[in-house]
Amino acid sequence: IGHDITLYGRPSSRSMAAFQSSRTNGMVHLPDSVRLSTQLSDAVQHGEVLVISIGAQGLRSLLAELKSAQLPHTIPLILCMKGIEEDTGLRLSQVVEAVLGPEAPVAVWVGPGHVQDFTAGIPNCMVIDSKDRCLKYRLVDAFGGDLIRFYYGSDLLGNEVGAASKNVIGIAAGMLDGANLTSLKGALISRGTREISRLIGAMGGNPITAYGLGHLGDYAATVFSPYSHNRAFGEKFIRQEPYHELAEGVSTSAAMVLLAQRYGVDLPICTGVYQILQRKEDAGTVLSNLFMRSIKEEF
């Protein structure tokens, strides 16, 4: 949409190496107007805004690098990534504040969408949220275009927790696919949204945010899409097949169990995924207990 772009990637990144050699990573082709660099200082020096899209568990170390590179305090960071720090249970905007200070300008960019759809010209709706109202409005105005219609978020906590946790629900969906239990995705969607709504409310956010684009609205791209890394990971895990892409929901499942304990909220689906992945409990037994054996009120 006409902005001057510098794309930074680590020197060891295979995707960056592909961009540098052919300007494509197999999914998107970058025009010559996009500057490529493996020097973090280039992004810091040329940026009015920094959009960060990396694995969530690597955010703290990248922020430390940015701080060492003397990132100006006035440059906003947009976290185009979804996760919760596994060891601390901190939301990603909280990680930014912990490393760069409480006044660091930060926003989150969440919601449904896969690069394969965007490059095919298929539009979608997404959300930008921030505690800084002026920053939020500025970013929506700057990034909106024909492919993405942005909504102004009104609950930073809820959007961060909802966006991160939907990846755990996505893994559960893949497990159902792998176990030939796809028909249970309806129960997964309704129950999953409800348990995340309870958590958001207990943490001080708006429970209704779980039903917006950051969580429930992203289920189509996470629970059903063939492009969903988390769904694909869950399916291959059940079928005991290797999977080599990043599935954020693995680490997030541990963070969700931590938050469940911290806020006294029952998160049966997130806990079930954690039990299967982290504690190596039998997947068939856990999934059966979640969806087939227990008799419950609907909500």
PDB file of C-alpha atoms in Angstrom:
ATOM      1  CA  ILE A   1       0.000   0.000   0.000  1.00  0.00           C
ATOM      2  CA  GLY A   2       2.955   2.288  -0.601  1.00  0.00           C
ATOM      3  CA  HIS A   3       5.075   2.302   2.557  1.00  0.00           C
ATOM      4  CA  ASP A   4       8.885   2.104   2.467  1.00  0.00           C
ATOM      5  CA  ILE A   5       9.829  -1.266   3.947  1.00  0.00           C
ATOM      6  CA  THR A   6      13.008  -2.733   5.376  1.00  0.00           C
ATOM      7  CA  LEU A   7      12.770  -6.445   6.157  1.00  0.00           C
ATOM      8  CA  TYR A   8      15.215  -7.724   8.769  1.00  0.00           C
ATOM      9  CA  GLY A   9      15.955 -11.389   9.288  1.00  0.00           C
ATOM     10  CA  ARG A  10      18.649 -13.169  11.214  1.00  0.00           C
ATOM     11  CA  PRO A  11      21.717 -14.190   9.156  1.00  0.00           C
ATOM     12  CA  SER A  12      20.927 -17.845   9.985  1.00  0.00           C
ATOM     13  CA  SER A  13      17.335 -17.621   8.728  1.00  0.00           C
ATOM     14  CA  ARG A  14      16.541 -19.911   5.798  1.00  0.00           C
ATOM     15  CA  SER A  15      13.631 -17.686   4.785  1.00  0.00           C
ATOM     16  CA  MET A  16      15.869 -14.617   4.719  1.00  0.00           C
ATOM     17  CA  ALA A  17      18.464 -16.503   2.669  1.00  0.00           C
ATOM     18  CA  ALA A  18      15.735 -17.417   0.179  1.00  0.00           C
ATOM     19  CA  PHE A  19      14.564 -13.805  -0.032  1.00  0.00           C
ATOM     20  CA  GLN A  20      18.107 -12.588  -0.596  1.00  0.00           C
ATOM     21  CA  SER A  21      18.809 -15.093  -3.349  1.00  0.00           C
ATOM     22  CA  SER A  22      15.486 -15.007  -5.218  1.00  0.00           C
ATOM     23  CA  ARG A  23      13.245 -12.485  -3.356  1.00  0.00           C
ATOM     24  CA  THR A  24      10.723 -15.248  -2.667  1.00  0.00           C
ATOM     25  CA  ASN A  25      10.210 -17.784   0.102  1.00  0.00           C
ATOM     26  CA  GLY A  26       7.849 -19.881  -1.992  1.00  0.00           C
ATOM     27  CA  MET A  27       4.721 -18.108  -0.746  1.00  0.00           C
ATOM     28  CA  VAL A  28       5.297 -14.398  -1.343  1.00  0.00           C
ATOM     29  CA  HIS A  29       7.489 -12.518  -3.809  1.00  0.00           C
ATOM     30  CA  LEU A  30       8.998  -9.275  -2.540  1.00  0.00           C
ATOM     31  CA  PRO A  31       9.387  -6.370  -4.988  1.00  0.00           C
ATOM     32  CA  ASP A  32      12.750  -4.685  -5.337  1.00  0.00           C
ATOM     33  CA  SER A  33      11.408  -1.727  -3.343  1.00  0.00           C
ATOM     34  CA  VAL A  34      11.556  -3.828  -0.152  1.00  0.00           C
ATOM     35  CA  ARG A  35      15.009  -3.510   1.408  1.00  0.00           C
ATOM     36  CA  LEU A  36      16.479  -6.714   2.839  1.00  0.00           C
ATOM     37  CA  SER A  37      18.964  -6.744   5.698  1.00  0.00           C
ATOM     38  CA  THR A  38      20.516  -9.114   8.203  1.00  0.00           C
ATOM     39  CA  GLN A  39      21.700  -6.157  10.297  1.00  0.00           C
ATOM     40  CA  LEU A  40      19.235  -5.289  13.030  1.00  0.00           C
ATOM     41  CA  SER A  41      20.556  -1.729  13.130  1.00  0.00           C
ATOM     42  CA  ASP A  42      19.179  -1.187   9.602  1.00  0.00           C
ATOM     43  CA  ALA A  43      15.635  -1.826  10.781  1.00  0.00           C
ATOM     44  CA  VAL A  44      16.117   0.400  13.801  1.00  0.00           C
ATOM     45  CA  GLN A  45      17.643   3.263  11.811  1.00  0.00           C
ATOM     46  CA  HIS A  46      15.141   3.212   8.946  1.00  0.00           C
ATOM     47  CA  GLY A  47      11.946   2.464  10.869  1.00  0.00           C
ATOM     48  CA  GLU A  48       9.123   4.739  11.908  1.00  0.00           C
ATOM     49  CA  VAL A  49       7.310   1.618  13.066  1.00  0.00           C
ATOM     50  CA  LEU A  50       8.671  -1.865  13.783  1.00  0.00           C
ATOM     51  CA  VAL A  51       6.427  -4.830  12.997  1.00  0.00           C
ATOM     52  CA  ILE A  52       7.683  -7.932  14.822  1.00  0.00           C
ATOM     53  CA  SER A  53       6.665 -11.387  13.662  1.00  0.00           C
ATOM     54  CA  ILE A  54       8.751 -14.121  15.289  1.00  0.00           C
ATOM     55  CA  GLY A  55       8.223 -17.073  17.592  1.00  0.00           C
ATOM     56  CA  ALA A  56       6.706 -15.711  20.787  1.00  0.00           C
ATOM     57  CA  GLN A  57       9.247 -17.392  23.055  1.00  0.00           C
ATOM     58  CA  GLY A  58      12.051 -15.498  21.293  1.00  0.00           C
ATOM     59  CA  LEU A  59      10.567 -12.046  21.849  1.00  0.00           C
ATOM     60  CA  ARG A  60      12.426 -11.240  25.068  1.00  0.00           C
ATOM     61  CA  SER A  61      15.840 -11.946  23.515  1.00  0.00           C
ATOM     62  CA  LEU A  62      15.014  -9.898  20.397  1.00  0.00           C
ATOM     63  CA  LEU A  63      13.908  -6.985  22.564  1.00  0.00           C
ATOM     64  CA  ALA A  64      17.228  -7.153  24.396  1.00  0.00           C
ATOM     65  CA  GLU A  65      18.983  -6.914  21.022  1.00  0.00           C
ATOM     66  CA  LEU A  66      16.816  -3.945  20.055  1.00  0.00           C
ATOM     67  CA  LYS A  67      17.651  -2.255  23.332  1.00  0.00           C
ATOM     68  CA  SER A  68      21.355  -2.810  22.707  1.00  0.00           C
ATOM     69  CA  ALA A  69      20.910  -1.371  19.205  1.00  0.00           C
ATOM     70  CA  GLN A  70      19.615   1.814  20.874  1.00  0.00           C
ATOM     71  CA  LEU A  71      16.052   1.584  19.620  1.00  0.00           C
ATOM     72  CA  PRO A  72      14.545   5.076  19.925  1.00  0.00           C
ATOM     73  CA  HIS A  73      11.898   5.219  22.643  1.00  0.00           C
ATOM     74  CA  THR A  74       9.455   6.864  20.222  1.00  0.00           C
ATOM     75  CA  ILE A  75       9.324   4.009  17.662  1.00  0.00           C
ATOM     76  CA  PRO A  76       6.162   1.924  18.170  1.00  0.00           C
ATOM     77  CA  LEU A  77       6.386  -1.861  18.160  1.00  0.00           C
ATOM     78  CA  ILE A  78       3.541  -3.819  16.544  1.00  0.00           C
ATOM     79  CA  LEU A  79       3.463  -7.429  17.669  1.00  0.00           C
ATOM     80  CA  CYS A  80       2.152  -9.370  14.686  1.00  0.00           C
ATOM     81  CA  MET A  81       2.493 -12.632  16.594  1.00  0.00           C
ATOM     82  CA  LYS A  82       0.455 -14.674  19.049  1.00  0.00           C
ATOM     83  CA  GLY A  83       1.653 -16.269  22.247  1.00  0.00           C
ATOM     84  CA  ILE A  84       2.208 -16.001  25.992  1.00  0.00           C
ATOM     85  CA  GLU A  85       5.639 -16.298  27.573  1.00  0.00           C
ATOM     86  CA  GLU A  86       5.837 -19.884  28.761  1.00  0.00           C
ATOM     87  CA  ASP A  87       7.931 -19.425  31.894  1.00  0.00           C
ATOM     88  CA  THR A  88       6.222 -16.295  33.261  1.00  0.00           C
ATOM     89  CA  GLY A  89       2.671 -16.286  31.876  1.00  0.00           C
ATOM     90  CA  LEU A  90       3.244 -12.717  30.667  1.00  0.00           C
ATOM     91  CA  ARG A  91       1.371 -11.403  27.661  1.00  0.00           C
ATOM     92  CA  LEU A  92       3.678 -10.242  24.885  1.00  0.00           C
ATOM     93  CA  SER A  93       2.942  -6.550  25.435  1.00  0.00           C
ATOM     94  CA  GLN A  94       3.941  -7.104  29.069  1.00  0.00           C
ATOM     95  CA  VAL A  95       7.221  -8.636  27.924  1.00  0.00           C
ATOM     96  CA  VAL A  96       7.881  -5.472  25.898  1.00  0.00           C
ATOM     97  CA  GLU A  97       7.207  -3.311  28.942  1.00  0.00           C
ATOM     98  CA  ALA A  98       9.390  -5.512  31.137  1.00  0.00           C
ATOM     99  CA  VAL A  99      12.390  -5.179  28.802  1.00  0.00           C
ATOM    100  CA  LEU A 100      11.962  -1.706  27.300  1.00  0.00           C
ATOM    101  CA  GLY A 101      10.054   0.011  30.096  1.00  0.00           C
ATOM    102  CA  PRO A 102       6.385   0.715  30.867  1.00  0.00           C
ATOM    103  CA  GLU A 103       6.264   3.707  28.505  1.00  0.00           C
ATOM    104  CA  ALA A 104       7.344   1.726  25.435  1.00  0.00           C
ATOM    105  CA  PRO A 105       4.770   2.279  22.657  1.00  0.00           C
ATOM    106  CA  VAL A 106       3.376  -1.144  21.761  1.00  0.00           C
ATOM    107  CA  ALA A 107       0.370  -2.513  19.875  1.00  0.00           C
ATOM    108  CA  VAL A 108      -0.801  -5.977  18.855  1.00  0.00           C
ATOM    109  CA  TRP A 109      -2.019  -7.065  15.435  1.00  0.00           C
ATOM    110  CA  VAL A 110      -4.271 -10.160  15.692  1.00  0.00           C
ATOM    111  CA  GLY A 111      -7.070 -11.909  13.874  1.00  0.00           C
ATOM    112  CA  PRO A 112      -7.607 -14.383  11.049  1.00  0.00           C
ATOM    113  CA  GLY A 113      -5.624 -14.580   7.844  1.00  0.00           C
ATOM    114  CA  HIS A 114      -3.052 -16.741   6.079  1.00  0.00           C
ATOM    115  CA  VAL A 115      -0.417 -15.468   3.693  1.00  0.00           C
ATOM    116  CA  GLN A 116      -1.612 -17.976   1.091  1.00  0.00           C
ATOM    117  CA  ASP A 117      -5.029 -16.286   1.054  1.00  0.00           C
ATOM    118  CA  PHE A 118      -3.655 -12.738   1.036  1.00  0.00           C
ATOM    119  CA  THR A 119      -1.310 -13.425  -1.882  1.00  0.00           C
ATOM    120  CA  ALA A 120      -4.289 -14.903  -3.746  1.00  0.00           C
ATOM    121  CA  GLY A 121      -6.150 -11.622  -3.235  1.00  0.00           C
ATOM    122  CA  ILE A 122      -8.631 -13.007  -0.684  1.00  0.00           C
ATOM    123  CA  PRO A 123      -9.426 -10.279   1.892  1.00  0.00           C
ATOM    124  CA  ASN A 124     -10.010 -10.600   5.613  1.00  0.00           C
ATOM    125  CA  CYS A 125     -10.669  -8.567   8.760  1.00  0.00           C
ATOM    126  CA  MET A 126      -8.178  -8.140  11.602  1.00  0.00           C
ATOM    127  CA  VAL A 127      -7.708  -6.150  14.803  1.00  0.00           C
ATOM    128  CA  ILE A 128      -5.106  -3.708  16.076  1.00  0.00           C
ATOM    129  CA  ASP A 129      -5.184  -2.990  19.799  1.00  0.00           C
ATOM    130  CA  SER A 130      -3.095  -0.923  22.195  1.00  0.00           C
ATOM    131  CA  LYS A 131      -3.382   0.828  25.534  1.00  0.00           C
ATOM    132  CA  ASP A 132      -2.421   3.972  23.586  1.00  0.00           C
ATOM    133  CA  ARG A 133      -5.607   5.077  21.814  1.00  0.00           C
ATOM    134  CA  CYS A 134      -3.800   7.512  19.505  1.00  0.00           C
ATOM    135  CA  LEU A 135      -1.279   4.858  18.456  1.00  0.00           C
ATOM    136  CA  LYS A 136      -4.058   2.386  17.737  1.00  0.00           C
ATOM    137  CA  TYR A 137      -5.886   4.816  15.469  1.00  0.00           C
ATOM    138  CA  ARG A 138      -2.676   5.843  13.744  1.00  0.00           C
ATOM    139  CA  LEU A 139      -1.755   2.252  12.917  1.00  0.00           C
ATOM    140  CA  VAL A 140      -5.205   1.283  11.651  1.00  0.00           C
ATOM    141  CA  ASP A 141      -5.163   4.286   9.343  1.00  0.00           C
ATOM    142  CA  ALA A 142      -1.639   3.472   8.146  1.00  0.00           C
ATOM    143  CA  PHE A 143      -2.071  -0.252   7.498  1.00  0.00           C
ATOM    144  CA  GLY A 144      -5.645  -0.573   6.229  1.00  0.00           C
ATOM    145  CA  GLY A 145      -6.133  -1.443   2.568  1.00  0.00           C
ATOM    146  CA  ASP A 146      -8.108  -3.588   0.156  1.00  0.00           C
ATOM    147  CA  LEU A 147      -6.815  -6.873   1.589  1.00  0.00           C
ATOM    148  CA  ILE A 148      -7.287  -6.150   5.288  1.00  0.00           C
ATOM    149  CA  ARG A 149     -10.017  -4.191   7.000  1.00  0.00           C
ATOM    150  CA  PHE A 150      -8.852  -3.360  10.507  1.00  0.00           C
ATOM    151  CA  TYR A 151     -11.023  -2.957  13.571  1.00  0.00           C
ATOM    152  CA  TYR A 152      -9.994  -0.917  16.588  1.00  0.00           C
ATOM    153  CA  GLY A 153      -9.505  -3.265  19.521  1.00  0.00           C
ATOM    154  CA  SER A 154     -10.884  -2.196  22.882  1.00  0.00           C
ATOM    155  CA  ASP A 155      -9.446  -4.856  25.215  1.00  0.00           C
ATOM    156  CA  LEU A 156      -5.701  -5.382  24.900  1.00  0.00           C
ATOM    157  CA  LEU A 157      -5.595  -8.082  27.572  1.00  0.00           C
ATOM    158  CA  GLY A 158      -8.496 -10.006  26.072  1.00  0.00           C
ATOM    159  CA  ASN A 159      -7.203  -9.795  22.530  1.00  0.00           C
ATOM    160  CA  GLU A 160      -3.736 -10.984  23.529  1.00  0.00           C
ATOM    161  CA  VAL A 161      -4.982 -13.896  25.619  1.00  0.00           C
ATOM    162  CA  GLY A 162      -7.623 -14.822  23.055  1.00  0.00           C
ATOM    163  CA  ALA A 163      -5.207 -14.712  20.123  1.00  0.00           C
ATOM    164  CA  ALA A 164      -2.601 -16.789  21.936  1.00  0.00           C
ATOM    165  CA  SER A 165      -4.991 -19.414  23.274  1.00  0.00           C
ATOM    166  CA  LYS A 166      -6.711 -20.043  19.946  1.00  0.00           C
ATOM    167  CA  ASN A 167      -3.482 -21.775  18.877  1.00  0.00           C
ATOM    168  CA  VAL A 168      -3.961 -24.291  21.700  1.00  0.00           C
ATOM    169  CA  ILE A 169      -7.524 -24.856  20.518  1.00  0.00           C
ATOM    170  CA  GLY A 170      -6.087 -25.288  17.018  1.00  0.00           C
ATOM    171  CA  ILE A 171      -3.815 -28.088  18.221  1.00  0.00           C
ATOM    172  CA  ALA A 172      -6.807 -29.783  19.866  1.00  0.00           C
ATOM    173  CA  ALA A 173      -8.677 -29.489  16.561  1.00  0.00           C
ATOM    174  CA  GLY A 174      -5.808 -31.163  14.741  1.00  0.00           C
ATOM    175  CA  MET A 175      -5.774 -33.942  17.308  1.00  0.00           C
ATOM    176  CA  LEU A 176      -9.457 -34.544  16.623  1.00  0.00           C
ATOM    177  CA  ASP A 177      -8.705 -34.659  12.898  1.00  0.00           C
ATOM    178  CA  GLY A 178      -5.868 -37.116  13.481  1.00  0.00           C
ATOM    179  CA  ALA A 179      -8.108 -39.323  15.611  1.00  0.00           C
ATOM    180  CA  ASN A 180     -10.935 -39.216  12.999  1.00  0.00           C
ATOM    181  CA  LEU A 181     -13.090 -37.253  15.441  1.00  0.00           C
ATOM    182  CA  THR A 182     -13.593 -34.165  13.288  1.00  0.00           C
ATOM    183  CA  SER A 183     -17.311 -34.203  14.114  1.00  0.00           C
ATOM    184  CA  LEU A 184     -16.404 -33.081  17.652  1.00  0.00           C
ATOM    185  CA  LYS A 185     -15.031 -29.734  16.459  1.00  0.00           C
ATOM    186  CA  GLY A 186     -18.410 -28.139  17.151  1.00  0.00           C
ATOM    187  CA  ALA A 187     -18.073 -29.060  20.815  1.00  0.00           C
ATOM    188  CA  LEU A 188     -14.453 -27.917  20.768  1.00  0.00           C
ATOM    189  CA  ILE A 189     -15.351 -24.494  19.372  1.00  0.00           C
ATOM    190  CA  SER A 190     -18.220 -23.802  21.765  1.00  0.00           C
ATOM    191  CA  ARG A 191     -16.471 -25.109  24.874  1.00  0.00           C
ATOM    192  CA  GLY A 192     -13.092 -23.648  23.935  1.00  0.00           C
ATOM    193  CA  THR A 193     -14.456 -20.153  23.517  1.00  0.00           C
ATOM    194  CA  ARG A 194     -16.292 -20.391  26.825  1.00  0.00           C
ATOM    195  CA  GLU A 195     -13.254 -21.445  28.836  1.00  0.00           C
ATOM    196  CA  ILE A 196     -11.098 -18.687  27.346  1.00  0.00           C
ATOM    197  CA  SER A 197     -13.873 -16.189  28.043  1.00  0.00           C
ATOM    198  CA  ARG A 198     -13.804 -17.207  31.706  1.00  0.00           C
ATOM    199  CA  LEU A 199     -10.042 -16.760  31.867  1.00  0.00           C
ATOM    200  CA  ILE A 200     -10.095 -13.329  30.239  1.00  0.00           C
ATOM    201  CA  GLY A 201     -12.716 -12.198  32.739  1.00  0.00           C
ATOM    202  CA  ALA A 202     -10.740 -13.554  35.690  1.00  0.00           C
ATOM    203  CA  MET A 203      -7.638 -11.705  34.482  1.00  0.00           C
ATOM    204  CA  GLY A 204      -9.518  -8.405  34.353  1.00  0.00           C
ATOM    205  CA  GLY A 205     -10.419  -8.242  30.679  1.00  0.00           C
ATOM    206  CA  ASN A 206     -13.807  -8.270  28.965  1.00  0.00           C
ATOM    207  CA  PRO A 207     -15.081 -11.868  28.629  1.00  0.00           C
ATOM    208  CA  ILE A 208     -16.939 -10.933  25.419  1.00  0.00           C
ATOM    209  CA  THR A 209     -13.584 -10.320  23.698  1.00  0.00           C
ATOM    210  CA  ALA A 210     -13.199 -14.095  23.337  1.00  0.00           C
ATOM    211  CA  TYR A 211     -16.082 -13.996  20.854  1.00  0.00           C
ATOM    212  CA  GLY A 212     -14.368 -11.420  18.629  1.00  0.00           C
ATOM    213  CA  LEU A 213     -11.856 -11.618  15.791  1.00  0.00           C
ATOM    214  CA  GLY A 214      -8.879 -12.229  18.077  1.00  0.00           C
ATOM    215  CA  HIS A 215     -10.195 -15.620  19.247  1.00  0.00           C
ATOM    216  CA  LEU A 216     -13.470 -17.112  17.967  1.00  0.00           C
ATOM    217  CA  GLY A 217     -13.241 -15.093  14.751  1.00  0.00           C
ATOM    218  CA  ASP A 218      -9.852 -16.700  14.086  1.00  0.00           C
ATOM    219  CA  TYR A 219     -11.101 -20.279  14.440  1.00  0.00           C
ATOM    220  CA  ALA A 220     -11.789 -20.690  10.718  1.00  0.00           C
ATOM    221  CA  ALA A 221      -8.124 -19.966  10.010  1.00  0.00           C
ATOM    222  CA  THR A 222      -6.895 -22.133  12.899  1.00  0.00           C
ATOM    223  CA  VAL A 223      -9.356 -24.947  13.570  1.00  0.00           C
ATOM    224  CA  PHE A 224     -10.255 -25.800   9.961  1.00  0.00           C
ATOM    225  CA  SER A 225      -7.711 -24.357   7.539  1.00  0.00           C
ATOM    226  CA  PRO A 226      -5.152 -26.630   5.845  1.00  0.00           C
ATOM    227  CA  TYR A 227      -2.687 -23.742   6.255  1.00  0.00           C
ATOM    228  CA  SER A 228      -2.933 -23.728  10.060  1.00  0.00           C
ATOM    229  CA  HIS A 229       0.382 -24.787  11.590  1.00  0.00           C
ATOM    230  CA  ASN A 230      -1.207 -25.600  14.942  1.00  0.00           C
ATOM    231  CA  ARG A 231      -3.993 -27.724  13.470  1.00  0.00           C
ATOM    232  CA  ALA A 232      -1.502 -29.547  11.235  1.00  0.00           C
ATOM    233  CA  PHE A 233       0.831 -30.124  14.176  1.00  0.00           C
ATOM    234  CA  GLY A 234      -1.969 -31.653  16.270  1.00  0.00           C
ATOM    235  CA  GLU A 235      -3.067 -33.925  13.441  1.00  0.00           C
ATOM    236  CA  LYS A 236       0.460 -35.174  12.745  1.00  0.00           C
ATOM    237  CA  PHE A 237       1.172 -35.591  16.453  1.00  0.00           C
ATOM    238  CA  ILE A 238      -1.736 -38.000  16.804  1.00  0.00           C
ATOM    239  CA  ARG A 239      -0.636 -39.865  13.666  1.00  0.00           C
ATOM    240  CA  GLN A 240       2.962 -39.932  14.953  1.00  0.00           C
ATOM    241  CA  GLU A 241       4.239 -38.076  11.903  1.00  0.00           C
ATOM    242  CA  PRO A 242       6.970 -35.410  11.988  1.00  0.00           C
ATOM    243  CA  TYR A 243       6.108 -31.729  11.658  1.00  0.00           C
ATOM    244  CA  HIS A 244       8.781 -29.110  11.126  1.00  0.00           C
ATOM    245  CA  GLU A 245       6.926 -25.763  11.199  1.00  0.00           C
ATOM    246  CA  LEU A 246       6.413 -23.544  14.250  1.00  0.00           C
ATOM    247  CA  ALA A 247       3.310 -24.433  16.284  1.00  0.00           C
ATOM    248  CA  GLU A 248       2.979 -21.652  18.876  1.00  0.00           C
ATOM    249  CA  GLY A 249       0.282 -23.520  20.750  1.00  0.00           C
ATOM    250  CA  VAL A 250       2.780 -26.027  22.156  1.00  0.00           C
ATOM    251  CA  SER A 251       4.498 -23.472  24.399  1.00  0.00           C
ATOM    252  CA  THR A 252       1.264 -21.566  24.924  1.00  0.00           C
ATOM    253  CA  SER A 253      -0.408 -24.666  26.386  1.00  0.00           C
ATOM    254  CA  ALA A 254       2.086 -24.600  29.258  1.00  0.00           C
ATOM    255  CA  ALA A 255       1.497 -20.873  29.757  1.00  0.00           C
ATOM    256  CA  MET A 256      -2.271 -21.416  29.819  1.00  0.00           C
ATOM    257  CA  VAL A 257      -1.956 -24.026  32.567  1.00  0.00           C
ATOM    258  CA  LEU A 258       0.145 -21.531  34.518  1.00  0.00           C
ATOM    259  CA  LEU A 259      -2.538 -18.847  34.088  1.00  0.00           C
ATOM    260  CA  ALA A 260      -5.293 -21.301  35.032  1.00  0.00           C
ATOM    261  CA  GLN A 261      -3.541 -21.983  38.331  1.00  0.00           C
ATOM    262  CA  ARG A 262      -2.718 -18.302  38.915  1.00  0.00           C
ATOM    263  CA  TYR A 263      -6.298 -17.107  38.406  1.00  0.00           C
ATOM    264  CA  GLY A 264      -8.181 -20.165  39.643  1.00  0.00           C
ATOM    265  CA  VAL A 265      -9.944 -20.876  36.345  1.00  0.00           C
ATOM    266  CA  ASP A 266     -10.704 -24.338  34.981  1.00  0.00           C
ATOM    267  CA  LEU A 267      -9.334 -24.692  31.417  1.00  0.00           C
ATOM    268  CA  PRO A 268     -10.060 -28.328  30.525  1.00  0.00           C
ATOM    269  CA  ILE A 269      -9.183 -28.133  26.807  1.00  0.00           C
ATOM    270  CA  CYS A 270      -5.947 -26.203  27.273  1.00  0.00           C
ATOM    271  CA  THR A 271      -5.019 -28.487  30.159  1.00  0.00           C
ATOM    272  CA  GLY A 272      -5.786 -31.554  28.059  1.00  0.00           C
ATOM    273  CA  VAL A 273      -3.491 -30.382  25.268  1.00  0.00           C
ATOM    274  CA  TYR A 274      -0.786 -29.679  27.848  1.00  0.00           C
ATOM    275  CA  GLN A 275      -1.194 -33.139  29.377  1.00  0.00           C
ATOM    276  CA  ILE A 276      -0.796 -34.789  25.974  1.00  0.00           C
ATOM    277  CA  LEU A 277       2.118 -32.699  24.729  1.00  0.00           C
ATOM    278  CA  GLN A 278       4.085 -31.867  27.852  1.00  0.00           C
ATOM    279  CA  ARG A 279       3.253 -34.667  30.284  1.00  0.00           C
ATOM    280  CA  LYS A 280       3.032 -37.371  27.585  1.00  0.00           C
ATOM    281  CA  GLU A 281      -0.352 -38.652  28.732  1.00  0.00           C
ATOM    282  CA  ASP A 282      -2.290 -40.909  26.377  1.00  0.00           C
ATOM    283  CA  ALA A 283      -3.996 -38.764  23.757  1.00  0.00           C
ATOM    284  CA  GLY A 284      -6.915 -41.130  23.224  1.00  0.00           C
ATOM    285  CA  THR A 285      -7.732 -41.192  26.921  1.00  0.00           C
ATOM    286  CA  VAL A 286      -7.445 -37.421  27.354  1.00  0.00           C
ATOM    287  CA  LEU A 287      -9.575 -36.653  24.279  1.00  0.00           C
ATOM    288  CA  SER A 288     -12.172 -39.204  25.309  1.00  0.00           C
ATOM    289  CA  ASN A 289     -12.399 -37.722  28.800  1.00  0.00           C
ATOM    290  CA  LEU A 290     -12.779 -34.242  27.309  1.00  0.00           C
ATOM    291  CA  PHE A 291     -15.499 -34.943  24.784  1.00  0.00           C
ATOM    292  CA  MET A 292     -17.002 -38.398  25.186  1.00  0.00           C
ATOM    293  CA  ARG A 293     -17.265 -39.516  28.815  1.00  0.00           C
ATOM    294  CA  SER A 294     -18.152 -36.560  30.983  1.00  0.00           C
ATOM    295  CA  ILE A 295     -21.763 -35.413  31.359  1.00  0.00           C
ATOM    296  CA  LYS A 296     -21.945 -31.651  31.739  1.00  0.00           C
ATOM    297  CA  GLU A 297     -24.235 -28.698  31.518  1.00  0.00           C
ATOM    298  CA  GLU A 298     -23.659 -27.043  28.139  1.00  0.00           C
ATOM    299  CA  PHE A 299     -22.071 -23.941  29.699  1.00  0.00           C
TER     300      PHE A 299
END
